[in-house]
Amino acid sequence: MITLAALSVAYADGRRALDDLDLSIAPGERVALIGPSGAGKTTLLRVIGASLRPTAGQLQLDGVDPWALGSGPLQALRARIGKMHQAPPIPPRQRVITAVLAGRLGQWPLWRAVASLVYPLDIAGTRAVLEPLGLAERLFDRCDQLSGGQLQRVALARLFYQKPEIVLADEPVSALDPALARSVAVALNEDAKRRDVTLIASLHAVDLALSEFSRVIGLREGRIVFDRPAAQVLTADIDALYAGASHAAAHDTPDQHVPSAKPRLTRCA
Ligand code: ADP
Ligand code: MG
């Protein structure tokens, strides 16, 4: 269980990126975070991933406050969380197999992690996760020889190899064309369903949020605007969430893949 109680995050300028949030997410829920740029989606994912310490309030993961742990247990807890981003942070000269093996670096003892960087230790296991993603042939290729879509599937393979208890994906499909975006969103959801783990993903594609996820949270200016089962989200909810938000990205990092804060909405309950 992920629990946030009266949780706020203020960055250096004092403005609150997250404002007094109360939120519980049960194991096995598949949550889509939507909202205009600057709403606080990335900040929320970083807080839940125990990468960013809240300024006020509390986060608990299975009843444990990560920030009350020593650095060893905190690292161990982070190793149980899988992360995915819009552009996978994979060193370009790294081989596909090494990138996938990196999924378990945090779980392995140091000797094994170092050895796996020198010589890939689990070729069969890596091939097994790459096969269904259509990348088995690319096992020993360098990542800089792959397209953006293939790279994002390597990031998926790394997650599937890691088998994390919580998957946090920050705009995992924003850089992909619509067909690829859907297939990656479906693959993330299928994996979470099959392993019965929690998935939380921020998305600009509202249609994918509604069609693939079980629960949708609308975030705006650091607050929850709505929080419902996907099937109960109304067109009016979406309209209100994004209303007048096309210029809300003033202090957001420019994002070449999402030219405006307007959602891509092709279907709505
Ligand atoms: P989203 O992912 O929904 O676009 P973010 O979580 O990135 O939103 O940002 C929420 C707010 O926090 C925005 O106003 C943004 O400008 C601000 N912010 C995000 N990261 C930082 C940072 N490192 N330093 C200062 N302000 C930040
Ligand atoms: Mg973001």
Short mmCIF file of C-alpha atoms and ligand atoms in Angstrom, two decimals:
data_model
loop_
_atom_site.label_atom_id
_atom_site.label_comp_id
_atom_site.label_asym_id
_atom_site.label_seq_id
_atom_site.Cartn_x
_atom_site.Cartn_y
_atom_site.Cartn_z
CA MET A 1 0.00 0.00 0.00
CA ILE A 2 1.21 3.46 -0.95
CA THR A 3 -0.05 6.18 1.38
CA LEU A 4 0.45 9.93 1.25
CA ALA A 5 -0.80 11.98 4.18
CA ALA A 6 -0.98 15.78 4.03
CA LEU A 7 2.02 15.62 1.75
CA SER A 8 3.53 18.74 0.19
CA VAL A 9 6.60 19.43 -1.89
CA ALA A 10 7.98 22.92 -2.29
CA TYR A 11 10.95 23.56 -4.54
CA ALA A 12 13.57 26.20 -3.81
CA ASP A 13 11.40 29.14 -4.88
CA GLY A 14 8.87 28.14 -2.20
CA ARG A 15 5.99 27.41 -4.60
CA ARG A 16 4.25 24.15 -3.89
CA ALA A 17 4.53 21.55 -6.64
CA LEU A 18 2.38 19.23 -4.50
CA ASP A 19 -0.06 20.81 -2.09
CA ASP A 20 -1.32 18.89 0.93
CA LEU A 21 -2.11 15.60 -0.84
CA ASP A 22 -3.92 12.68 0.77
CA LEU A 23 -3.81 9.56 -1.37
CA SER A 24 -3.84 5.78 -1.00
CA ILE A 25 -3.00 3.33 -3.74
CA ALA A 26 -3.56 -0.37 -3.08
CA PRO A 27 -1.36 -3.19 -4.39
CA GLY A 28 -2.36 -4.17 -7.92
CA GLU A 29 -3.99 -0.86 -8.81
CA ARG A 30 -3.06 0.56 -12.21
CA VAL A 31 -3.22 4.32 -11.92
CA ALA A 32 -2.93 6.90 -14.69
CA LEU A 33 -1.88 10.42 -13.62
CA ILE A 34 -3.13 13.07 -15.99
CA GLY A 35 -3.14 16.85 -15.92
CA PRO A 36 -1.61 19.84 -17.67
CA SER A 37 2.14 20.41 -17.77
CA GLY A 38 3.35 21.69 -14.41
CA ALA A 39 0.52 19.93 -12.54
CA GLY A 40 3.00 18.01 -10.38
CA LYS A 41 2.87 14.56 -12.04
CA THR A 42 6.64 14.09 -12.22
CA THR A 43 7.06 15.43 -8.70
CA LEU A 44 4.44 12.98 -7.41
CA LEU A 45 6.15 10.04 -9.12
CA ARG A 46 9.52 11.09 -7.68
CA VAL A 47 8.01 11.34 -4.21
CA ILE A 48 6.38 7.90 -4.45
CA GLY A 49 9.66 6.46 -5.75
CA ALA A 50 11.41 7.77 -2.64
CA SER A 51 13.74 9.84 -4.83
CA LEU A 52 12.43 13.17 -3.60
CA ARG A 53 11.80 13.91 0.04
CA PRO A 54 8.49 15.63 0.83
CA THR A 55 8.77 19.04 2.46
CA ALA A 56 5.77 18.33 4.67
CA GLY A 57 3.50 15.40 5.44
CA GLN A 58 4.35 11.76 5.07
CA LEU A 59 4.82 8.99 2.53
CA GLN A 60 4.46 5.37 3.59
CA LEU A 61 5.25 2.35 1.46
CA ASP A 62 3.73 -0.75 3.06
CA GLY A 63 3.58 1.13 6.34
CA VAL A 64 7.22 2.21 6.20
CA ASP A 65 8.38 5.82 5.93
CA PRO A 66 11.35 5.54 3.52
CA TRP A 67 12.87 8.72 4.92
CA ALA A 68 13.06 7.19 8.38
CA LEU A 69 15.27 4.39 7.03
CA GLY A 70 19.06 4.30 6.99
CA SER A 71 20.77 4.52 3.60
CA GLY A 72 21.18 0.72 3.20
CA PRO A 73 17.50 -0.15 3.74
CA LEU A 74 16.50 2.90 1.66
CA GLN A 75 18.56 1.59 -1.28
CA ALA A 76 17.03 -1.86 -0.85
CA LEU A 77 13.55 -0.36 -0.91
CA ARG A 78 14.34 1.66 -4.05
CA ALA A 79 15.53 -1.53 -5.75
CA ARG A 80 11.97 -2.89 -5.40
CA ILE A 81 10.63 0.06 -7.40
CA GLY A 82 10.89 0.08 -11.20
CA LYS A 83 11.07 3.31 -13.16
CA MET A 84 10.53 4.26 -16.74
CA HIS A 85 10.84 7.65 -18.42
CA GLN A 86 9.98 9.31 -21.69
CA ALA A 87 13.55 8.93 -22.91
CA PRO A 88 15.21 5.94 -21.30
CA PRO A 89 18.42 6.98 -19.48
CA ILE A 90 20.46 4.30 -21.21
CA PRO A 91 24.11 5.10 -21.98
CA PRO A 92 24.20 5.10 -25.82
CA ARG A 93 27.23 2.82 -26.19
CA GLN A 94 25.80 0.26 -23.83
CA ARG A 95 24.70 -3.04 -25.35
CA VAL A 96 21.06 -4.07 -25.15
CA ILE A 97 21.84 -7.04 -22.90
CA THR A 98 23.74 -4.85 -20.42
CA ALA A 99 20.91 -2.31 -20.37
CA VAL A 100 18.40 -5.05 -19.52
CA LEU A 101 20.64 -6.65 -16.89
CA ALA A 102 20.91 -3.23 -15.23
CA GLY A 103 17.32 -3.82 -14.07
CA ARG A 104 18.64 -6.10 -11.36
CA LEU A 105 21.84 -4.25 -10.45
CA GLY A 106 20.20 -2.86 -7.32
CA GLN A 107 19.15 -6.34 -6.21
CA TRP A 108 22.44 -8.11 -6.78
CA PRO A 109 25.43 -8.18 -4.47
CA LEU A 110 28.17 -5.81 -5.61
CA TRP A 111 30.47 -8.52 -7.02
CA ARG A 112 27.72 -9.80 -9.28
CA ALA A 113 26.69 -6.32 -10.42
CA VAL A 114 30.27 -5.46 -11.37
CA ALA A 115 30.80 -8.83 -13.07
CA SER A 116 27.65 -8.37 -15.14
CA LEU A 117 28.98 -5.09 -16.52
CA VAL A 118 32.15 -6.86 -17.67
CA TYR A 119 30.50 -10.03 -18.93
CA PRO A 120 26.74 -10.45 -19.26
CA LEU A 121 25.77 -13.13 -16.74
CA ASP A 122 22.24 -14.05 -17.67
CA ILE A 123 21.96 -14.29 -21.44
CA ALA A 124 19.01 -16.71 -21.36
CA GLY A 125 17.02 -14.61 -18.90
CA THR A 126 17.63 -11.45 -20.91
CA ARG A 127 16.66 -13.14 -24.16
CA ALA A 128 13.44 -14.37 -22.54
CA VAL A 129 12.23 -10.83 -21.75
CA LEU A 130 13.36 -9.42 -25.11
CA GLU A 131 11.71 -12.16 -27.18
CA PRO A 132 8.04 -11.14 -26.71
CA LEU A 133 9.05 -7.51 -27.35
CA GLY A 134 10.51 -8.51 -30.73
CA LEU A 135 14.06 -7.60 -29.71
CA ALA A 136 15.74 -10.98 -29.14
CA GLU A 137 17.82 -10.45 -32.28
CA ARG A 138 19.23 -7.19 -30.91
CA LEU A 139 20.66 -8.68 -27.71
CA PHE A 140 24.25 -7.71 -28.45
CA ASP A 141 23.57 -4.54 -30.43
CA ARG A 142 24.53 -1.17 -29.07
CA CYS A 143 21.63 0.95 -27.82
CA ASP A 144 22.62 3.85 -30.10
CA GLN A 145 21.79 1.61 -33.07
CA LEU A 146 18.13 1.41 -31.99
CA SER A 147 15.18 3.63 -32.85
CA GLY A 148 13.30 5.55 -30.15
CA GLY A 149 10.54 2.94 -30.14
CA GLN A 150 13.02 0.08 -29.85
CA LEU A 151 14.83 1.89 -27.04
CA GLN A 152 11.56 2.29 -25.16
CA ARG A 153 11.01 -1.46 -25.55
CA VAL A 154 14.50 -2.04 -24.10
CA ALA A 155 13.38 0.08 -21.14
CA LEU A 156 10.30 -2.17 -20.86
CA ALA A 157 12.50 -5.28 -21.03
CA ARG A 158 14.65 -3.87 -18.24
CA LEU A 159 11.52 -3.35 -16.10
CA PHE A 160 10.22 -6.83 -16.87
CA TYR A 161 13.62 -8.27 -15.96
CA GLN A 162 13.70 -6.30 -12.71
CA LYS A 163 10.20 -7.50 -11.70
CA PRO A 164 9.62 -4.53 -9.39
CA GLU A 165 6.77 -4.46 -6.86
CA ILE A 166 5.86 -0.94 -7.91
CA VAL A 167 6.23 0.42 -11.44
CA LEU A 168 6.47 4.20 -11.84
CA ALA A 169 6.40 5.43 -15.41
CA ASP A 170 6.77 9.13 -16.18
CA GLU A 171 5.32 9.84 -19.62
CA PRO A 172 6.55 6.49 -20.91
CA VAL A 173 4.82 6.91 -24.27
CA SER A 174 5.04 10.65 -24.98
CA ALA A 175 7.86 10.23 -27.49
CA LEU A 176 6.18 7.44 -29.43
CA ASP A 177 3.73 7.44 -32.32
CA PRO A 178 0.13 6.57 -31.35
CA ALA A 179 0.28 2.88 -32.32
CA LEU A 180 3.56 2.33 -30.49
CA ALA A 181 2.30 4.39 -27.55
CA ARG A 182 -0.70 2.12 -27.19
CA SER A 183 1.38 -1.05 -27.43
CA VAL A 184 3.77 0.16 -24.71
CA ALA A 185 0.86 1.24 -22.46
CA VAL A 186 -0.79 -2.15 -23.00
CA ALA A 187 2.47 -4.01 -22.27
CA LEU A 188 2.96 -2.07 -19.00
CA ASN A 189 -0.61 -2.83 -17.93
CA GLU A 190 -0.42 -6.51 -18.92
CA ASP A 191 2.77 -6.96 -16.92
CA ALA A 192 1.25 -5.25 -13.87
CA LYS A 193 -1.92 -7.38 -14.13
CA ARG A 194 -0.03 -10.64 -14.60
CA ARG A 195 2.27 -10.02 -11.64
CA ASP A 196 -0.41 -8.23 -9.60
CA VAL A 197 1.81 -5.24 -8.89
CA THR A 198 1.06 -1.53 -8.68
CA LEU A 199 1.53 0.58 -11.79
CA ILE A 200 1.45 4.38 -11.74
CA ALA A 201 2.03 6.21 -15.01
CA SER A 202 1.79 9.87 -15.99
CA LEU A 203 0.33 10.32 -19.45
CA HIS A 204 -0.59 13.07 -21.86
CA ALA A 205 -2.73 10.66 -23.87
CA VAL A 206 -6.05 10.79 -22.05
CA ASP A 207 -7.54 8.08 -24.27
CA LEU A 208 -4.86 5.61 -23.12
CA ALA A 209 -5.40 6.59 -19.49
CA LEU A 210 -9.11 5.80 -19.82
CA SER A 211 -8.83 2.63 -21.88
CA GLU A 212 -5.87 0.83 -20.27
CA PHE A 213 -5.74 1.83 -16.60
CA SER A 214 -8.07 0.95 -13.73
CA ARG A 215 -7.97 4.30 -11.94
CA VAL A 216 -7.40 7.83 -13.19
CA ILE A 217 -6.18 10.74 -11.05
CA GLY A 218 -6.47 14.25 -12.44
CA LEU A 219 -3.83 16.54 -11.02
CA ARG A 220 -3.65 20.29 -11.39
CA GLU A 221 -1.49 22.85 -9.58
CA GLY A 222 -0.33 20.22 -7.15
CA ARG A 223 -3.81 19.13 -6.10
CA ILE A 224 -6.08 16.24 -6.94
CA VAL A 225 -8.99 17.47 -9.07
CA PHE A 226 -10.61 14.05 -9.43
CA ASP A 227 -9.76 10.48 -8.58
CA ARG A 228 -12.03 7.82 -10.06
CA PRO A 229 -12.22 4.41 -11.66
CA ALA A 230 -11.39 4.91 -15.33
CA ALA A 231 -14.90 3.86 -16.36
CA GLN A 232 -16.42 6.69 -14.30
CA VAL A 233 -14.35 9.56 -15.65
CA LEU A 234 -16.58 12.02 -17.47
CA THR A 235 -15.82 14.27 -20.40
CA ALA A 236 -16.61 17.17 -18.05
CA ASP A 237 -13.86 16.00 -15.67
CA ILE A 238 -11.33 16.08 -18.48
CA ASP A 239 -12.53 19.45 -19.76
CA ALA A 240 -12.31 20.99 -16.28
CA LEU A 241 -8.86 19.49 -15.71
CA TYR A 242 -7.38 21.07 -18.82
CA ALA A 243 -9.54 24.21 -19.03
CA GLY A 244 -7.42 27.27 -19.79
CA ALA A 245 -4.30 25.22 -19.26
CA SER A 246 -2.70 25.65 -22.66
CA HIS A 247 -0.39 28.29 -21.20
CA ALA A 248 0.13 26.58 -17.87
CA ALA A 249 3.49 25.29 -18.99
CA ALA A 250 5.23 28.65 -18.53
CA HIS A 251 7.72 27.27 -16.00
CA ASP A 252 7.81 23.75 -17.33
CA THR A 253 10.76 22.43 -19.26
CA PRO A 254 10.05 22.67 -22.98
CA ASP A 255 8.86 19.37 -24.33
CA GLN A 256 9.25 18.92 -28.05
CA HIS A 257 7.01 15.87 -28.08
CA VAL A 258 4.04 17.54 -26.42
CA PRO A 259 3.70 20.89 -28.12
CA SER A 260 0.72 22.03 -26.06
CA ALA A 261 -0.83 21.08 -22.76
CA LYS A 262 -3.99 20.01 -24.57
CA PRO A 263 -4.74 16.33 -24.11
CA ARG A 264 -5.00 13.92 -26.98
CA LEU A 265 -8.56 12.74 -26.51
CA THR A 266 -10.14 10.39 -28.95
CA ARG A 267 -12.49 8.53 -26.66
CA CYS A 268 -14.05 9.41 -23.36
CA ALA A 269 -16.58 7.64 -21.17
P1 ADP B 1 4.38 17.85 -14.48
O1 ADP B 1 5.21 16.61 -14.47
O2 ADP B 1 2.93 17.59 -14.20
O3 ADP B 1 4.56 18.66 -15.72
P2 ADP B 1 6.23 18.76 -12.44
O4 ADP B 1 6.11 17.84 -11.28
O5 ADP B 1 7.39 18.59 -13.34
O6 ADP B 1 4.85 18.77 -13.25
O7 ADP B 1 6.27 20.26 -11.90
C1 ADP B 1 5.37 20.76 -10.94
C2 ADP B 1 5.78 22.17 -10.58
O8 ADP B 1 7.02 22.16 -9.92
C3 ADP B 1 5.95 23.09 -11.79
O9 ADP B 1 5.52 24.37 -11.42
C4 ADP B 1 7.44 23.09 -12.02
O10 ADP B 1 7.85 24.26 -12.63
C5 ADP B 1 7.98 22.94 -10.62
N1 ADP B 1 9.25 22.21 -10.61
C6 ADP B 1 9.46 20.96 -11.05
N2 ADP B 1 10.74 20.56 -10.86
C7 ADP B 1 11.35 21.62 -10.28
C8 ADP B 1 12.69 21.85 -9.81
N3 ADP B 1 13.64 20.91 -9.90
N4 ADP B 1 12.95 23.06 -9.26
C9 ADP B 1 11.99 24.00 -9.16
N5 ADP B 1 10.72 23.86 -9.56
C10 ADP B 1 10.41 22.67 -10.11
MG MG B 2 6.36 15.75 -15.94
#
